[in-house]
Structures are given as C-alpha cells and as structure tokens.
Short mmCIF file of C-alpha atoms in Angstrom, two decimals:
data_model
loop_
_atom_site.label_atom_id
_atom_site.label_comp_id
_atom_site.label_asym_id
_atom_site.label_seq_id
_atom_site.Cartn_x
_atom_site.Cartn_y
_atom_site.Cartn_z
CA UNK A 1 82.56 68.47 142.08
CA UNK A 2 79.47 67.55 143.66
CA UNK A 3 81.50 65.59 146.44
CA UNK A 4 83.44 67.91 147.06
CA UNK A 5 80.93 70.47 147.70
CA UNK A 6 79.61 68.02 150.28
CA UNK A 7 82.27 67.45 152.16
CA UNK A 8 82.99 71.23 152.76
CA UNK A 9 79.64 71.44 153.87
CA UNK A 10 80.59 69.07 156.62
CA UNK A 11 80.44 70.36 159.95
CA UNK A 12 83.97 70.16 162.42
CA UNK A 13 81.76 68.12 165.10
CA UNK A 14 80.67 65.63 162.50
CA UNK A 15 84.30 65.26 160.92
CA UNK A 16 85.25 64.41 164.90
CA UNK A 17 83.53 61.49 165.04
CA UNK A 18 85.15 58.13 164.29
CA UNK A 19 82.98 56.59 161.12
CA UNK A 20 84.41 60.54 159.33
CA UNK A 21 88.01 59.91 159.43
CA UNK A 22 88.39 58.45 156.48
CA UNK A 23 86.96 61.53 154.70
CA UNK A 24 89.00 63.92 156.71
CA UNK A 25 92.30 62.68 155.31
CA UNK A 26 91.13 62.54 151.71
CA UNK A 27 89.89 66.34 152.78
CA UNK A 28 93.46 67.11 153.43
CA UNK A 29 94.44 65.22 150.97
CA UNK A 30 93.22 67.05 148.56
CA UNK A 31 93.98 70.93 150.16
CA UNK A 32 98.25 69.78 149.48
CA UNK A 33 97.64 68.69 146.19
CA UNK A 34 95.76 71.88 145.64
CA UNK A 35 98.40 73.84 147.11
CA UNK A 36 100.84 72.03 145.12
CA UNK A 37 99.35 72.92 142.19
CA UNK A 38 99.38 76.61 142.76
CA UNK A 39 102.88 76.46 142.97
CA UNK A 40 103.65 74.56 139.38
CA UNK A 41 101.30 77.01 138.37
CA UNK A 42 103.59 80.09 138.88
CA UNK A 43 107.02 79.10 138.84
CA UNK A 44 107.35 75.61 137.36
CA UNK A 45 107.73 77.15 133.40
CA UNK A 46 110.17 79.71 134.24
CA UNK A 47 113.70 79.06 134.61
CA UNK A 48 115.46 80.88 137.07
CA UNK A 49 118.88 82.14 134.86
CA UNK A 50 119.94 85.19 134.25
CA UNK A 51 118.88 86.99 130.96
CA UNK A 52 120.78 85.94 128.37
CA UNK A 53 122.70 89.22 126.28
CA UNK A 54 121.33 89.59 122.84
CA UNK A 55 124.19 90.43 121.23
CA UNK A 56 123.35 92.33 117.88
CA UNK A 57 124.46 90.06 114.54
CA UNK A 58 127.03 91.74 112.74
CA UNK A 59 126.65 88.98 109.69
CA UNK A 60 123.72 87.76 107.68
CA UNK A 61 123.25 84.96 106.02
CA UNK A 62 121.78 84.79 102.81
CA UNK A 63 122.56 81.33 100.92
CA UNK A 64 120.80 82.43 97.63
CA UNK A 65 122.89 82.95 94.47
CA UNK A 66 119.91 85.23 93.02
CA UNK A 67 120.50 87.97 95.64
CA UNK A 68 124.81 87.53 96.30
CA UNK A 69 125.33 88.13 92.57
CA UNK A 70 121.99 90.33 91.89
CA UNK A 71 121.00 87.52 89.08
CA UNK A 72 118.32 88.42 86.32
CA UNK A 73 114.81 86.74 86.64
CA UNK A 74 115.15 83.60 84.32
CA UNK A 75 112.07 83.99 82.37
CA UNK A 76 113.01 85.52 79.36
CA UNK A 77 111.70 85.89 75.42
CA UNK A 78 112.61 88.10 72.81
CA UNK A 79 111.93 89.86 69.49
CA UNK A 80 108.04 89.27 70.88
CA UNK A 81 108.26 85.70 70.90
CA UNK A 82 105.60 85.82 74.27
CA UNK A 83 104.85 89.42 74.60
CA UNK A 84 103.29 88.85 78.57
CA UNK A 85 107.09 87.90 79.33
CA UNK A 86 108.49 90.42 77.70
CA UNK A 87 106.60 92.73 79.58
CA UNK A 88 107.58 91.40 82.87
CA UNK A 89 111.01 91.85 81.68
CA UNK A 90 110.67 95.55 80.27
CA UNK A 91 109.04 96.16 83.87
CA UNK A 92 112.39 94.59 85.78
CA UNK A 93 114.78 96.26 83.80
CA UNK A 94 113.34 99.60 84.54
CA UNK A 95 113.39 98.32 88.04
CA UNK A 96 116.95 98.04 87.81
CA UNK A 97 117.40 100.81 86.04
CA UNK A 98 115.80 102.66 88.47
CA UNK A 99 117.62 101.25 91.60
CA UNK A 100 121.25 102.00 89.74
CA UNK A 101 120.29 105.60 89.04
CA UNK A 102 119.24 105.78 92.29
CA UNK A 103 122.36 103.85 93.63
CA UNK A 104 124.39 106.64 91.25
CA UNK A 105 122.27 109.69 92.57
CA UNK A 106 123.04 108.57 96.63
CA UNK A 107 126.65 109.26 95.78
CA UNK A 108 126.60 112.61 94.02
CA UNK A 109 123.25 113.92 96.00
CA UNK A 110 123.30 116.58 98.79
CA UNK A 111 122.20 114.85 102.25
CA UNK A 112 119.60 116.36 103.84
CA UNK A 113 121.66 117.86 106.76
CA UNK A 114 123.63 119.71 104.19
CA UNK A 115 120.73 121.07 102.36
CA UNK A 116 119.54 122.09 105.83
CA UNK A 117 122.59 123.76 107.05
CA UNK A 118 122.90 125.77 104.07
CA UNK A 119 119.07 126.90 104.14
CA UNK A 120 119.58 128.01 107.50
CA UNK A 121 122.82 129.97 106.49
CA UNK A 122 120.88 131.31 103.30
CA UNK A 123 118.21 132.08 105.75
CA UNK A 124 120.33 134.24 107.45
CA UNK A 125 121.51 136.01 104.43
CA UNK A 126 118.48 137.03 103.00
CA UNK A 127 117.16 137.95 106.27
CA UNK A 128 120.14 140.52 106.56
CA UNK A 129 119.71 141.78 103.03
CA UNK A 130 116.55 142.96 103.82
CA UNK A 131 116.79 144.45 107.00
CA UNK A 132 119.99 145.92 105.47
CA UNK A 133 117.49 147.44 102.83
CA UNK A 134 115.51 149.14 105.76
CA UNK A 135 117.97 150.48 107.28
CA UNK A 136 119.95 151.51 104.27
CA UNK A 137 116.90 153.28 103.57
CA UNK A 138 116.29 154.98 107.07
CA UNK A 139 119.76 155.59 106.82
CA UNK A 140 119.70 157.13 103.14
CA UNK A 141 117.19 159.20 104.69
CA UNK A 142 119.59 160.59 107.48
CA UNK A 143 122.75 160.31 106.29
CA UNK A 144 124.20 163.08 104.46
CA UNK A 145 128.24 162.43 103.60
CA UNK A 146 129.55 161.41 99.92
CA UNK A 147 129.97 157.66 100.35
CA UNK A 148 126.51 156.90 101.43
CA UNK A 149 124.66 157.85 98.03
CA UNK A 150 127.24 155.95 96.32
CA UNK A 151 126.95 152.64 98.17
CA UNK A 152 122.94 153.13 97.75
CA UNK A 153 123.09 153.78 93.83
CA UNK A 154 125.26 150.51 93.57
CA UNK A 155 123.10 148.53 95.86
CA UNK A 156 120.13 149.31 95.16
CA UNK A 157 119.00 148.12 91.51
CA UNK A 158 120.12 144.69 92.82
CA UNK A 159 118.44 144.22 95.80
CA UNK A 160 115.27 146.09 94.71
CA UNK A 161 112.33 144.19 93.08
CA UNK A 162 111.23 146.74 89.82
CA UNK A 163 108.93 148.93 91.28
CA UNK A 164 110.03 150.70 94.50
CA UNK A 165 113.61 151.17 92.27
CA UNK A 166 112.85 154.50 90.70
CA UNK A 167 111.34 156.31 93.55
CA UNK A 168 114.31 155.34 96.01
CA UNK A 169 117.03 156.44 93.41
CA UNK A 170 115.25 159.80 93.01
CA UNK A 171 114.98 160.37 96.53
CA UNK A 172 118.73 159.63 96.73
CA UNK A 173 119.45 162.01 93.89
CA UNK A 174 117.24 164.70 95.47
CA UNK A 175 119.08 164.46 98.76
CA UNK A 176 122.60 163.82 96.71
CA UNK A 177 122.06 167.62 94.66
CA UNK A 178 121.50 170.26 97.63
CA UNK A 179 124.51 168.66 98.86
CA UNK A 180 127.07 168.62 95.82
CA UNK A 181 126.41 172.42 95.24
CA UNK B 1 140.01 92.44 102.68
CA UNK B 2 140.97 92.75 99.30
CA UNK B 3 143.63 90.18 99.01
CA UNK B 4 141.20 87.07 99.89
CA UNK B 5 139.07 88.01 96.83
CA UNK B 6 139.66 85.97 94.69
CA UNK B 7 141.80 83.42 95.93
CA UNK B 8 141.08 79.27 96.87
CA UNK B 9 139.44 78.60 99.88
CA UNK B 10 138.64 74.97 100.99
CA UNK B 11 136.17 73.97 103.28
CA UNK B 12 137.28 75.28 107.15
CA UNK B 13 139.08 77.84 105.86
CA UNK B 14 139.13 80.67 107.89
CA UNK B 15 138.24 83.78 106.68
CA UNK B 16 139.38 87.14 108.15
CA UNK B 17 139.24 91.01 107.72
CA UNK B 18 135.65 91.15 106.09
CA UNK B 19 134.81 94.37 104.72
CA UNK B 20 131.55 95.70 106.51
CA UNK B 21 129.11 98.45 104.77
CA UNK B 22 129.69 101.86 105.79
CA UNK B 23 126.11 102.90 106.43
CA UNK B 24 124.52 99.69 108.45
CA UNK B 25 128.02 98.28 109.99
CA UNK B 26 126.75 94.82 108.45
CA UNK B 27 128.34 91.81 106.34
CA UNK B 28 126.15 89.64 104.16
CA UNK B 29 127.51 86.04 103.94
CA UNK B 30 126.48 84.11 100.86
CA UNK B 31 126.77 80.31 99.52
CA UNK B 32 129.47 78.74 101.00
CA UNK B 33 129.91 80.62 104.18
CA UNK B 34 129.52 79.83 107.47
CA UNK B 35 129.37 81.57 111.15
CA UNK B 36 130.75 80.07 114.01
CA UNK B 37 130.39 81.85 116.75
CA UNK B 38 132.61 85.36 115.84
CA UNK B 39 134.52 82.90 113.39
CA UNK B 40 133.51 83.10 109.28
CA UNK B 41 134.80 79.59 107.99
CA UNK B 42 133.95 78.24 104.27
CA UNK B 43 131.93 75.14 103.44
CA UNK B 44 132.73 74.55 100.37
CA UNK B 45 135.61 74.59 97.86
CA UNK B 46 135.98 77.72 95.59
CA UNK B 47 136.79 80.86 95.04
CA UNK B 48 135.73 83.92 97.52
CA UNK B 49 133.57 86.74 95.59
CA UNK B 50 132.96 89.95 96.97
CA UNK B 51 130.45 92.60 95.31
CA UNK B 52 129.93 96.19 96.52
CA UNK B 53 129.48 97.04 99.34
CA UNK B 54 129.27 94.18 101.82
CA UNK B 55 128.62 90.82 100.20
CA UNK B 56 130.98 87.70 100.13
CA UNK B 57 130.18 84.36 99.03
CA UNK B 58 131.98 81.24 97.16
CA UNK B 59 132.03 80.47 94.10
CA UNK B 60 131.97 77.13 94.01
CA UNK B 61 131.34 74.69 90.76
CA UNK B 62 127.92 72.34 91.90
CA UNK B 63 125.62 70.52 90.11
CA UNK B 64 123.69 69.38 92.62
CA UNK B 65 120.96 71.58 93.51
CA UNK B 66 120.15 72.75 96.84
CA UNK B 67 116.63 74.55 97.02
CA UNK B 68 116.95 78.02 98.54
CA UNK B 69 113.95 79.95 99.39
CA UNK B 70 112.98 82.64 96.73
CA UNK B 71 114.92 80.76 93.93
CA UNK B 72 113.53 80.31 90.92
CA UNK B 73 113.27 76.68 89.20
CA UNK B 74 112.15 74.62 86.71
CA UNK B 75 110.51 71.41 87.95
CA UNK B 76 108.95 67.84 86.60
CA UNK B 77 105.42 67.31 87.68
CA UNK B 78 105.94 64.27 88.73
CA UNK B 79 103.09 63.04 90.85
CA UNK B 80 99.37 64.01 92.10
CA UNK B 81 98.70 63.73 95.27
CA UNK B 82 95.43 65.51 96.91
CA UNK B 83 95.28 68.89 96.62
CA UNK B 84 99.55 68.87 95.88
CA UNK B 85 101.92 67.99 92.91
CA UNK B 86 105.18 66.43 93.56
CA UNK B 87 107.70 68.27 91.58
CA UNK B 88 111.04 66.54 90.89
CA UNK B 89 113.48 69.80 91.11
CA UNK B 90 116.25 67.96 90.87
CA UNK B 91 117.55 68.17 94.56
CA UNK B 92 117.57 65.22 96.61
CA UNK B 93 114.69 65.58 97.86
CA UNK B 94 111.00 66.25 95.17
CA UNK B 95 109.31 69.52 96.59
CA UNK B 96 105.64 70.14 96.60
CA UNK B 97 103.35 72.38 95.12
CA UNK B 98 100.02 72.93 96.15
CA UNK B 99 97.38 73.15 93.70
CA UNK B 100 96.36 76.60 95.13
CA UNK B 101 99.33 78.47 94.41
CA UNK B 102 98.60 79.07 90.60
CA UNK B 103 97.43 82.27 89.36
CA UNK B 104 93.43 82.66 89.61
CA UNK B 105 93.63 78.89 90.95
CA UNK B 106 90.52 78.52 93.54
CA UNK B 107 89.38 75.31 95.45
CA UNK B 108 86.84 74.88 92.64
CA UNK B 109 88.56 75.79 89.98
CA UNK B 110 92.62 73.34 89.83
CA UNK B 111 94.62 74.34 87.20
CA UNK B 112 95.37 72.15 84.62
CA UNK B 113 98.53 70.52 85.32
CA UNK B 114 99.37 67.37 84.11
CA UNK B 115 102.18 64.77 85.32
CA UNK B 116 104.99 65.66 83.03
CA UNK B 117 104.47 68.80 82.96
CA UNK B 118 107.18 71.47 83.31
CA UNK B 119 106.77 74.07 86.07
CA UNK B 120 108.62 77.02 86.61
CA UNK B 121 108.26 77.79 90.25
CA UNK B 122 109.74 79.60 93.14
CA UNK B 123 110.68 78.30 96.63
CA UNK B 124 108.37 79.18 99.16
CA UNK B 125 109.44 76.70 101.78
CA UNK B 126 112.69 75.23 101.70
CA UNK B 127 114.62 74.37 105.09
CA UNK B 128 117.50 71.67 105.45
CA UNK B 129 115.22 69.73 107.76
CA UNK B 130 111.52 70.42 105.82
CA UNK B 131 110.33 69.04 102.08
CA UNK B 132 110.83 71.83 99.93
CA UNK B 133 107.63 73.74 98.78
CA UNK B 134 106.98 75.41 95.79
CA UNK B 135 104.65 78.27 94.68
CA UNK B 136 103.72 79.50 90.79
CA UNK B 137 102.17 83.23 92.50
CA UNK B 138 104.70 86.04 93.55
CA UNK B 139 104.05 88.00 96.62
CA UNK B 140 101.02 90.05 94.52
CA UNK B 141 99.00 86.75 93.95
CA UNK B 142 100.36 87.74 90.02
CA UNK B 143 102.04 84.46 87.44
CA UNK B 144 105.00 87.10 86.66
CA UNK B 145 105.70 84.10 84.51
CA UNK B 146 105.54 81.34 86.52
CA UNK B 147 103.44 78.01 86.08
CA UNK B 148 102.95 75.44 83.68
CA UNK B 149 105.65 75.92 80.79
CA UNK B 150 103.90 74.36 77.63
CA UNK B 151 104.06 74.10 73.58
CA UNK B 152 107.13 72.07 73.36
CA UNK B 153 110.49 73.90 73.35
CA UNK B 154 113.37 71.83 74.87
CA UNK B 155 114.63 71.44 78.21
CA UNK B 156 118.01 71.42 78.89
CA UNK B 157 120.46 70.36 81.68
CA UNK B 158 123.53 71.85 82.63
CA UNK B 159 125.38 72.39 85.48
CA UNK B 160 124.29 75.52 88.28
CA UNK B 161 127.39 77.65 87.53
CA UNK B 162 125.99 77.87 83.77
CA UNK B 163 122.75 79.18 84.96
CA UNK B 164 124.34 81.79 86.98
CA UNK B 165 126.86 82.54 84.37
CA UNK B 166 123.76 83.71 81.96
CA UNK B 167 121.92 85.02 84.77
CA UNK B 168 124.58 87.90 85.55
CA UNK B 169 123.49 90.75 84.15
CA UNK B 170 126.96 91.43 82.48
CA UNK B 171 126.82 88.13 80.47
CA UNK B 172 125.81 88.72 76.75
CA UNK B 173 124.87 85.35 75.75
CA UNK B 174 121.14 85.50 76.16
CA UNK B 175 120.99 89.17 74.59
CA UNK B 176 122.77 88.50 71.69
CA UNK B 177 121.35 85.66 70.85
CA UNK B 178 117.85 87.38 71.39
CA UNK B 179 119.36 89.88 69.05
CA UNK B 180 119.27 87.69 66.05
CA UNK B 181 116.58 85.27 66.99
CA UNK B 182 113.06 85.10 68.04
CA UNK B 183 112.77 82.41 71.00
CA UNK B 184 111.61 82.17 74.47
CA UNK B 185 113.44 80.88 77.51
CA UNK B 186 112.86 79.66 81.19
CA UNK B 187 116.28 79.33 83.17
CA UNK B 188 115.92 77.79 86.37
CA UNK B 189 118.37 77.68 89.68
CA UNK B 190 118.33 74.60 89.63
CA UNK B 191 120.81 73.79 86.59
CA UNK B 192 117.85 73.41 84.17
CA UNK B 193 116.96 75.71 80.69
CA UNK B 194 113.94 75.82 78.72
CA UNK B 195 114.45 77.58 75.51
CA UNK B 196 111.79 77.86 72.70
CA UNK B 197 112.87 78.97 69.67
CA UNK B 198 110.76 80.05 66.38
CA UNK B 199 111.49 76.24 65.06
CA UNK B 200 113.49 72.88 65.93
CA UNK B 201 116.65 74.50 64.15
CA UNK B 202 116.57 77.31 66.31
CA UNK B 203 116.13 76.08 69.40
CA UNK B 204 118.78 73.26 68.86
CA UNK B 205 120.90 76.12 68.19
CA UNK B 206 120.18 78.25 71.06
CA UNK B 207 120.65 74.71 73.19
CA UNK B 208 123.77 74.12 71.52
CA UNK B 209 125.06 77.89 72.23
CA UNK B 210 124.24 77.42 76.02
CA UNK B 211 126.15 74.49 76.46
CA UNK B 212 129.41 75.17 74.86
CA UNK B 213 128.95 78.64 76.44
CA UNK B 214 130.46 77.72 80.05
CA UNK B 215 133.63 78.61 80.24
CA UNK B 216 133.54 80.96 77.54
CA UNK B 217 134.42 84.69 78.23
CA UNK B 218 132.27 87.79 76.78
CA UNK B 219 134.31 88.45 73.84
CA UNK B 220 134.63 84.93 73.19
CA UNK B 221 130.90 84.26 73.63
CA UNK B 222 129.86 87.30 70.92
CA UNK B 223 132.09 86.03 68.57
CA UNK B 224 130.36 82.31 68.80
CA UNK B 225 127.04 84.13 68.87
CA UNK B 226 127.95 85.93 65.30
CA UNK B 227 129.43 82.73 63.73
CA UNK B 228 125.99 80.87 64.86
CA UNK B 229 123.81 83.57 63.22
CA UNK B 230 125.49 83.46 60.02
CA UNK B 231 125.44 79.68 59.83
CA UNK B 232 121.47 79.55 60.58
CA UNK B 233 120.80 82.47 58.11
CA UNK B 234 122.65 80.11 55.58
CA UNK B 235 126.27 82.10 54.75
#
C-alpha cells in the first residue's frame, strides 16, 4: 500500500531517467492487472444465455404415505389408558371432522359470486318496491278510476310496515266513496 | 383415467391420462411415481391408487423403510453422541436426533433418554443424499405425543403395508379393539407397533390381532376382534 502510494507520487521526469525503469514497468504492470480485474469483476459470474422458461409444474411430488392416503396419527390409547393421548386424538378427530364438513359444505354452499349476483338483483327489487310505494302513493293521490283503489287495497298491507297502514287505506277509502256514489 | 386404477404396474411403466383437480389444474404424485420430463413412469411394482380429487400413488408391498419427511416413526436409541442420539429407524441408514428437539428440552436441561430407549419421532430431515434427522416437537414446540415411549408395553414388527392398513381411517381394527380393551399404542411408518395393554395377556393379544390382521378385510377383521374378546373375558 505504502509502495504504491510512493510510486504514484513519482514525478514523469524522475520515472525518465534510466536507474527508474525498472519501477515503471512494475507501474504498468500493475494498472493491466488492475484493469483486468475490473473486468472479472462485472461479467466473469454471469453467463451470457438466454433466460431459461420457467415452465409452471403441473405435478407434485409428495412421496409420503401419511398425506396420499390421509393416514391417522399413530399415537393412539383408549378407554383412558393415557388420557394426554387421548386428548391429542379427540383434538385430530375434530380436526377431521371439521375439514370433511367443510369438504361436504364446499359442494352444497352458494359461491360468493352467486350470493353477490342475487343481492344485487334483490337490491334492485326492493329498491323498486319502494319507490313503487311512493309513487303508488302520489299516484293514489291523483288517480281517480276503479282499478287504482283496488290494486292499492291489495298492495298495500304487504308492502306497508304496521303503522303508516291504516292512515293510507283510509285515505284510499275517502277518495274511493265520493267517487262510487 | 379410471381404467389404470387399480390395475399392475411394474417399474417403467408408463402412465397416461392422469386426472387433474378441477380448481388448481394440479396432479399430486405419491410413492412410487416418478416425472420424467412431461412423462409419469412408476418405480416400483404395485398397484396404482387414486383418491379424490387429484392424488395417485402405488401401492406397493415394502418392508424396507424409506424415511420421508413428516413421517412418523418409532426408533431404537441406539447411541450418544454429543449433543445427538443415533436412532436405529430401521432404514438403511440410523437417523439422528438432537438432544434439543424434546419438549421443554434446553441446553441445560437434556432429557432423559437412555440407549435403548424407544422414541417415537417425526422426520425433520430426510433427503436420499443426507442422514435422516429426527425431531420429538411438532411445528408448536408441543410433544403431541412424541418422545421417549416408556413403562414396558411391547414392540412389534411388521411389514409397512400393515401400518398403513391400520392407519386408514376406514380400518376398524384399532377401534374395535379399543372398544373392548384398555391399552395404548404407538404405530410408526416405519413397519414398527408399540401397543400397551392393561396387562401381558392383553397386550399379547392386541400383538397377536395386529399380525394376523394383514390381509384381513373389515368384516373379517370385526369378526376376529369379537372372537378375541370373548376368549380374554373367559367364554
């Protein structure tokens, strides 16, 4: 380090002279091997082919027995013979238990885009029921033939929570009389 | 598809028209199966098993032992070395099993294992090309019934097909037996049973019920399991 230090520090008229030649070759010398190190540095490790394709694995290998034939954990004891094992097993079984239900359920459930695709649909319904109920009611309200009444007296009750019922079906009926007579 | 399943297949076999899962597009190859390249060819003798949805493998009768990660044995202490046991697991190669992996086991505090000692302990390591290594924890730091197996009982050997014919969760041979007797068992992977029953009778019965229990079917088994209970209550 320290050498090299010094020879940098030499100046160009002292590396002319005759008794510095010897130093000026090991100088150069040493700038190549320098420069050939840069270049191992970058590109040596790398290997210039194109990127292999990872191809996604269709199979899997699993070489145990335990999971290929869903085995039962061999530690076993009964009628309370060791009561910590028989815990361990109570706690598996439910596992398994749990997993086939759930296995059972998958089949028979609703998927989630179903259940979402009928919301929206039952979204819509309701949504028109009420505004139907609005405008039945502004329409109640103006219309004055036979049917209209009718339709209202049928419809109401059901789409009506309890309270606003009775005032709605007397307001029909007061409109309905004037009319009839 | 369908017609393979259940049919011979020897080793090289190829085998075609594998039915994937519906929801993942995938096929899980078992024992006995083997990928090459887009090719599935068997490795061993036997008979192809499917299960719901997507999983084939061979069933193939073995009695060597061939650890498998995650499995489940029953080992011989046979050795202390350091800070590890050697544990004879009956593949070809003794696994290890550091002192460490026991439940509540600290560098100050080993657990008392002695050589002799029967272990039931899961596969942590095993590779083809690596000593096997064994653990007594699960993935909690919990026993869940591992470790040192102790006061007495009897350890039995029988072949690996046995062990997963009373592992399946159809067979009836370790319920019904439970049914009419009070006893303890360890099955292992590897082709070995511990069984503890309430006295030397009862275990040499249970024993005796495992091994002519092989090639028995359900019905067949029950019926054996009935006639035993009636001869040890003294009819």
């Amino acid at each position: 380090m320290s050498e090299k230090r010094q020879t940098a520090n030499l100046s160009k008229n002292l590396l002319q002279m005759k008794f510095m030649q010897r130093s000026v070759l090991r100088i150069e010398e040493e700038k190549n091997a320098e420069e050939r190190q840069r270049d191992i540095d970058d590109e040596h490790w790398v290997l210039d082919v194109p990127d292999l394709q990872q191809k996604e694995q269709k199979y899997r290998i699993e070489p145990s027995f335990v999971i290929c034939e869903n085995l039962n954990y061999g530690r076993m004891s009964f009628k309370g013979c060791n009561l910590e094992i028989e815990k361990i097993m109570a706690a598996n079984n439910a596992e398994k238990e749990y997993e086939a239900a759930r296995e059972s359920e998958r089949e028979t459930e609703v998927n989630d885009q179903e259940m979402a695709k009928r919301y929206s649909t039952l979204i819509g319904i309701i949504a028109k029921k009420f505004t139907n109920k609005r405008g039945r009611n502004s329409q109640a309200g103006k219309e004055e033939n036979g049917d209209g009444p009718q339709e209202a007296k049928r419809k109401v009750p059901k789409v009506f929570p309890d309270p606003p019922k009775p005032s709605t079906l007397q307001k029909v009926k007061k409109f309905l009389k004037p009319e009839d007579s | 598809m369908a017609d393979h399943v259940g049919s011979l297949f020897l080793p090289g076999d190829l085998i075609q028209n594998l039915k994937e899962s519906e929801a993942t597009k995938k096929i899980l190859l078992g024992p006995g199966l083997r990928q090459e390249n887009d090719l599935i060819l068997t490795s061993k003798p036997g008979i192809l098993r499917f299960r719901e949805p997507n999983v084939y493998w061979i069933d193939s009768p073995q009695k060597r032992y061939v650890p498998v990660k995650g499995d489940a044995v029953l080992g011989i202490v046979t050795q202390k070395m350091g800070d590890v046991f050697r544990v004879d697991v009956g593949a070809s190669e003794s696994a290890t099993l550091p002192y460490i992996a026991f439940e509540g086991a600290t560098k100050r505090n080993r657990p008392d294992v002695k050589v002799g000692d029967i272990v039931f302990a899961r596969f942590s390591v095993a590779n083809k090309d690596m000593e096997a290594e064994l653990v007594c924890i699960d993935k909690h730091g919990r026993s869940n019934g591992m470790g040192v197996i102790r006061d007495g009982g009897f350890l039995h050997h029988c072949s690996i097909n046995q062990v997963r014919k009373i592992l399946n969760p159809e067979n009836v041979l370790l319920k019904t037996l439970g049914k009419n007797m009070k006893f303890e068992t360890a099955v292992g992977m590897n082709g070995r049973v511990w069984v503890k029953g309430r006295n030397i009778n009862e275990t040499i019965a249970i024993i005796n019920a495992l091994a002519v229990s092989e090639f028995m079917t359900n019905e067949q088994t029950l019926s054996m399991c009935k006639k035993l209970a009636d001869s040890l209550a003294g009819f």
